[in-house]
Short mmCIF file of C-alpha atoms in Angstrom, two decimals:
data_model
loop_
_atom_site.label_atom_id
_atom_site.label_comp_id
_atom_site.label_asym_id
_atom_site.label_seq_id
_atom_site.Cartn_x
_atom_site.Cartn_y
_atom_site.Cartn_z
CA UNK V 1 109.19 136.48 117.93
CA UNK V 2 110.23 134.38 121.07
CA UNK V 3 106.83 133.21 120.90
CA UNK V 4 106.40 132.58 117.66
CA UNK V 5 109.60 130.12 117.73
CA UNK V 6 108.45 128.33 120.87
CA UNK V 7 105.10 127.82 119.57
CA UNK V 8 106.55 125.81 116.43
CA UNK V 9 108.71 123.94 118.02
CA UNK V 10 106.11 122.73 120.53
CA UNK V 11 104.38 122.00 117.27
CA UNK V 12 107.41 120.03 115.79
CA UNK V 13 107.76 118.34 119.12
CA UNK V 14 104.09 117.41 119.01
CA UNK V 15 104.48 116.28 115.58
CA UNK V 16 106.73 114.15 116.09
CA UNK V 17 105.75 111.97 119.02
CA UNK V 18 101.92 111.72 117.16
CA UNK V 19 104.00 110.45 114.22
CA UNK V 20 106.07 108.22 116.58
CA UNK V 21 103.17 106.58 118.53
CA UNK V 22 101.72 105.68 114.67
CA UNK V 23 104.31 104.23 113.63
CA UNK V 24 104.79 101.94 116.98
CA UNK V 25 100.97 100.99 116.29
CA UNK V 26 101.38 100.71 112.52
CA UNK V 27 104.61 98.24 113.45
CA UNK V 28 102.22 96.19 116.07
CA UNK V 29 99.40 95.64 113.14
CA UNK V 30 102.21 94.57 110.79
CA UNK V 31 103.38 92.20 112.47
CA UNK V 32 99.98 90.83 113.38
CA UNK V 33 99.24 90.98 109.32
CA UNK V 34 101.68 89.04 108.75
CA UNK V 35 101.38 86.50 111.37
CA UNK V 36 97.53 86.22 110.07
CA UNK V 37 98.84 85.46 106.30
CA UNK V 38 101.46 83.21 107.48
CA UNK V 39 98.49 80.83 108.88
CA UNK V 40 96.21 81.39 106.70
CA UNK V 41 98.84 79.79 104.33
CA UNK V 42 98.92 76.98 106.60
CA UNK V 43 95.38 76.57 106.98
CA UNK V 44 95.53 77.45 110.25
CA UNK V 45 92.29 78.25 112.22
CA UNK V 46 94.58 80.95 114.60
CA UNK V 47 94.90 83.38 111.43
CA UNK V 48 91.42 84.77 112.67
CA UNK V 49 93.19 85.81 115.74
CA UNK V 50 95.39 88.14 114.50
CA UNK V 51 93.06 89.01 112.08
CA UNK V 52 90.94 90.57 114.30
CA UNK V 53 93.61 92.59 116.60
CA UNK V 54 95.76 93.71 113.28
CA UNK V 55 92.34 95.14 111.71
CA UNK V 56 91.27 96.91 114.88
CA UNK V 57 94.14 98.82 114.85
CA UNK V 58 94.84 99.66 111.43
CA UNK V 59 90.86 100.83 111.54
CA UNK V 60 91.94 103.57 113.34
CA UNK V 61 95.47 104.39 111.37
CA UNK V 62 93.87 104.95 108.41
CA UNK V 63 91.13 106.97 109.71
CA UNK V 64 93.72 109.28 110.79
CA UNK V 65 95.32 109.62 107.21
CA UNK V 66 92.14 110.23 105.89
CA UNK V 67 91.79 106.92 104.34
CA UNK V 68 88.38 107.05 105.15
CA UNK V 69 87.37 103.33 102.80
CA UNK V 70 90.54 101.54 104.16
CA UNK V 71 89.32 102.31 107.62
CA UNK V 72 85.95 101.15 106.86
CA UNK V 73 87.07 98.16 105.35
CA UNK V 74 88.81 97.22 108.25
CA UNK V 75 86.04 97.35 110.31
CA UNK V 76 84.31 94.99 107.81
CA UNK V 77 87.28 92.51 108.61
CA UNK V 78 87.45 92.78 111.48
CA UNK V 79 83.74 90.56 111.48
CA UNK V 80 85.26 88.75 108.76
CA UNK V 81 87.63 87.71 111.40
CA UNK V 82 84.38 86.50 113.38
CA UNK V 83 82.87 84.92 110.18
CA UNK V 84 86.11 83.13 108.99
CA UNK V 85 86.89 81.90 112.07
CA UNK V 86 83.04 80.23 112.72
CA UNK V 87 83.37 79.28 109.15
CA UNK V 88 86.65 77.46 109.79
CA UNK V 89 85.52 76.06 112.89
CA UNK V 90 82.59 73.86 110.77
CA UNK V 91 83.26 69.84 111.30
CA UNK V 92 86.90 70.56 113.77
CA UNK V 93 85.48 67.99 116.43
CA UNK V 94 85.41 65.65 112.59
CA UNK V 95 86.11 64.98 109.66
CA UNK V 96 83.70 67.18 107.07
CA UNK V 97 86.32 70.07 107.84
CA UNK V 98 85.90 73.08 105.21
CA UNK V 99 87.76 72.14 102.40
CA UNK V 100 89.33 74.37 99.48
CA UNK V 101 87.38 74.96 96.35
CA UNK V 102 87.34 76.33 93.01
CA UNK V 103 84.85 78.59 91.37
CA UNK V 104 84.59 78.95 87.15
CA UNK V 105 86.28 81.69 84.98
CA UNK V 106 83.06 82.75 84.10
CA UNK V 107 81.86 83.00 88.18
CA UNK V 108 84.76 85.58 88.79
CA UNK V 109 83.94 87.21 85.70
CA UNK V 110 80.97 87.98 86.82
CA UNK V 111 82.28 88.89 90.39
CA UNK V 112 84.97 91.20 88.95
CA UNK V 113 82.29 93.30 86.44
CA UNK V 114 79.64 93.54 89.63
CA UNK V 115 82.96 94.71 91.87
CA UNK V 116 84.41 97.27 89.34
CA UNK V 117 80.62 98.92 88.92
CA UNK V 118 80.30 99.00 92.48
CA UNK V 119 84.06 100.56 93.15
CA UNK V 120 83.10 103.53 90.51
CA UNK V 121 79.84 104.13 92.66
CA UNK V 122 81.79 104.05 95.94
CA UNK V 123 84.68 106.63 94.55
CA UNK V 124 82.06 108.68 93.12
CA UNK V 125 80.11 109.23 96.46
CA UNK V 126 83.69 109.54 98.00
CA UNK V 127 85.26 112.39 95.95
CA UNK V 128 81.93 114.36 95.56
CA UNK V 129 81.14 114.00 99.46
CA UNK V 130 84.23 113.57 101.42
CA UNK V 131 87.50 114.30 101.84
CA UNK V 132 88.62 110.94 101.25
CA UNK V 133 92.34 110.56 99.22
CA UNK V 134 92.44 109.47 96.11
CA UNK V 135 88.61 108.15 96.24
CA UNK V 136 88.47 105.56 93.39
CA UNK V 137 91.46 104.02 94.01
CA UNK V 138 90.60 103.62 97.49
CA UNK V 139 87.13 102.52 97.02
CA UNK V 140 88.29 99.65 94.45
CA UNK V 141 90.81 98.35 96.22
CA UNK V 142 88.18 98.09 99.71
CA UNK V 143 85.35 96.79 97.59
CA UNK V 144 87.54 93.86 95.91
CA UNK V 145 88.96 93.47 99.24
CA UNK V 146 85.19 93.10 100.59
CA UNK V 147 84.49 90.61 97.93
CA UNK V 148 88.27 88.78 98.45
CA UNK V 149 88.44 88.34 102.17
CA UNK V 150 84.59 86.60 101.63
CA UNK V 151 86.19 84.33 99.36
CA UNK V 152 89.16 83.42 101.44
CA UNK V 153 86.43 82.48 104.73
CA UNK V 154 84.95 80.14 101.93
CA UNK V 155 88.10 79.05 101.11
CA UNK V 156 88.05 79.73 97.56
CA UNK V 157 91.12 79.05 95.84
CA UNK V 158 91.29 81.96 93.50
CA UNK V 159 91.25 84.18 96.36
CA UNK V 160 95.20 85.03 96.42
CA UNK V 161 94.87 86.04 93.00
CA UNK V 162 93.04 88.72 93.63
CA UNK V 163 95.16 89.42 96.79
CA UNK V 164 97.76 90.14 93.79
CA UNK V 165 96.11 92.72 92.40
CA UNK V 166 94.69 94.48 94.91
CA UNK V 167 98.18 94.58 97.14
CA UNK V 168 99.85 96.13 94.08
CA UNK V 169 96.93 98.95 94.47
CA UNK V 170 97.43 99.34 97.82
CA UNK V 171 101.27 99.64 97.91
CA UNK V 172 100.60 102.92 95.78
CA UNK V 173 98.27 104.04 98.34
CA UNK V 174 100.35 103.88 100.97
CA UNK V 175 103.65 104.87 99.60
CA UNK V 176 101.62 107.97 99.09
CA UNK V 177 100.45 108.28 102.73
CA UNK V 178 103.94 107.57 103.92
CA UNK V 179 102.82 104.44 105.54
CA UNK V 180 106.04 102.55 104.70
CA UNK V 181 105.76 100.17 106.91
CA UNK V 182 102.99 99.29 105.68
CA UNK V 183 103.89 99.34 102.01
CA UNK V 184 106.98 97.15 102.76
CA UNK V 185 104.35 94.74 104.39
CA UNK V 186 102.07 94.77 101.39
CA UNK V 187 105.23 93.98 99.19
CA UNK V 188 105.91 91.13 101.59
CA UNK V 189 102.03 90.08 100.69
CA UNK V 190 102.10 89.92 97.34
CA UNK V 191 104.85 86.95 97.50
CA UNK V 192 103.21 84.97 99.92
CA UNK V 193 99.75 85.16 98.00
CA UNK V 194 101.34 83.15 95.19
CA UNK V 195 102.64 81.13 97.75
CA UNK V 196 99.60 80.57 98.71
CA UNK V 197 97.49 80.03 96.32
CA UNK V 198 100.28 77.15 95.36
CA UNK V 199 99.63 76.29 98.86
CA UNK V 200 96.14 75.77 98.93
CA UNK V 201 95.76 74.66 95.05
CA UNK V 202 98.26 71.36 96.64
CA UNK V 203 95.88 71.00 99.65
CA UNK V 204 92.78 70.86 96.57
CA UNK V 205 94.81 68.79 94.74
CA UNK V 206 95.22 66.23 97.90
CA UNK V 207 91.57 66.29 99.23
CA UNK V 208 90.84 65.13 95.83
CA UNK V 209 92.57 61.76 95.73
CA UNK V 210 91.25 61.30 99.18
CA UNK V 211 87.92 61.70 98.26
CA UNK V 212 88.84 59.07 95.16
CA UNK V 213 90.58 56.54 97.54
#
């Protein structure tokens, strides 16, 4: 019986420094995640930065919830990071600087149908092959966040609309995973992707009576 007693609570024990060293990590990519939405609000070439770092290390926190397409999809921003930031970078030593655009209803229609078939397919392969949690919901919200974080290193301004959407999604997730951190971060997102898509529909808004002047 001695044994048995000492052998849980070295288990407890063990439990809970694992759980404390995640959260310390989980804190460090939070505030990185933040710091990268802050400047990419601004326009600011450094949100690539902490892109990168955040993304590397919440690759490997959701790998070991078993979040198997959120740790995928991190790995996908993490070049993202690399692409935005050499896509940001066009025209810095001029003036033909990447500006903000604006694609048709109809474009993201399209984008949105081709997305949602492509989620199904990804949470089907999930649920029947892995042991992935809560496989379609995790596939959609990795494949629109594919799509989205492409749209934000083109600087399209519907991007933080989708951002919406797909933080609301991923709050669930993570409440469920007892990532709170996290969740409280993703609640923090959703407000500053109407900020700034406000943001960046002004900046549109300005380069246009430039390029009238």
């Amino acid at each position: 019986m001695t044994d048995f007693w000492s052998a849980l609570v070295s288990t407890i024990n063990a439990a809970m420094i694992e759980a404390t060293v995640l959260t310390a990590w989980e804190a460090v990519a939070v505030v990185l995640a933040a710091a990268y939405l802050v400047l990419a609000m601004k326009g600011s070439i450094l949100c690539w930065f902490a892109a990168f770092a955040s993304t590397a290390i919440y690759t490997a926190l959701f790998w070991e919830v078993s979040l198997l397409m959120e740790s995928v999809l991190n790995v996908y921003y993490m070049a993202m990071a690399i692409y935005g930031y050499q896509q940001w970078s066009k025209g810095r030593s001029s003036d033909d600087s990447i500006a903000v655009v604006s694609w048709s209803l109809n474009r993201h229609i399209q984008i949105i149908i081709c997305t949602a078939l492509i989620s199904v397919l990804v949470g089907y392969l999930m649920s029947t092959y892995t042991k992935a949690s809560y496989a379609y919901l995790d596939a959609a919200t990795t494949c629109f966040a594919v799509m989205t974080t492409y749209l934000v290193a083109k600087k399209v301004l519907e991007n933080w609309l989708y951002w919406v959407v797909i933080d609301f999604v991923s709050i669930y997730l993570y409440l469920q995973k007892g990532l709170m951190l996290t969740s409280l971060l993703f609640i923090l997102y959703v407000g500053m992707a109407i900020g700034g898509y406000f943001l960046w529909r002004a900046s549109m808004r300005e380069q246009r009576i430039l390029a009238q002047s």
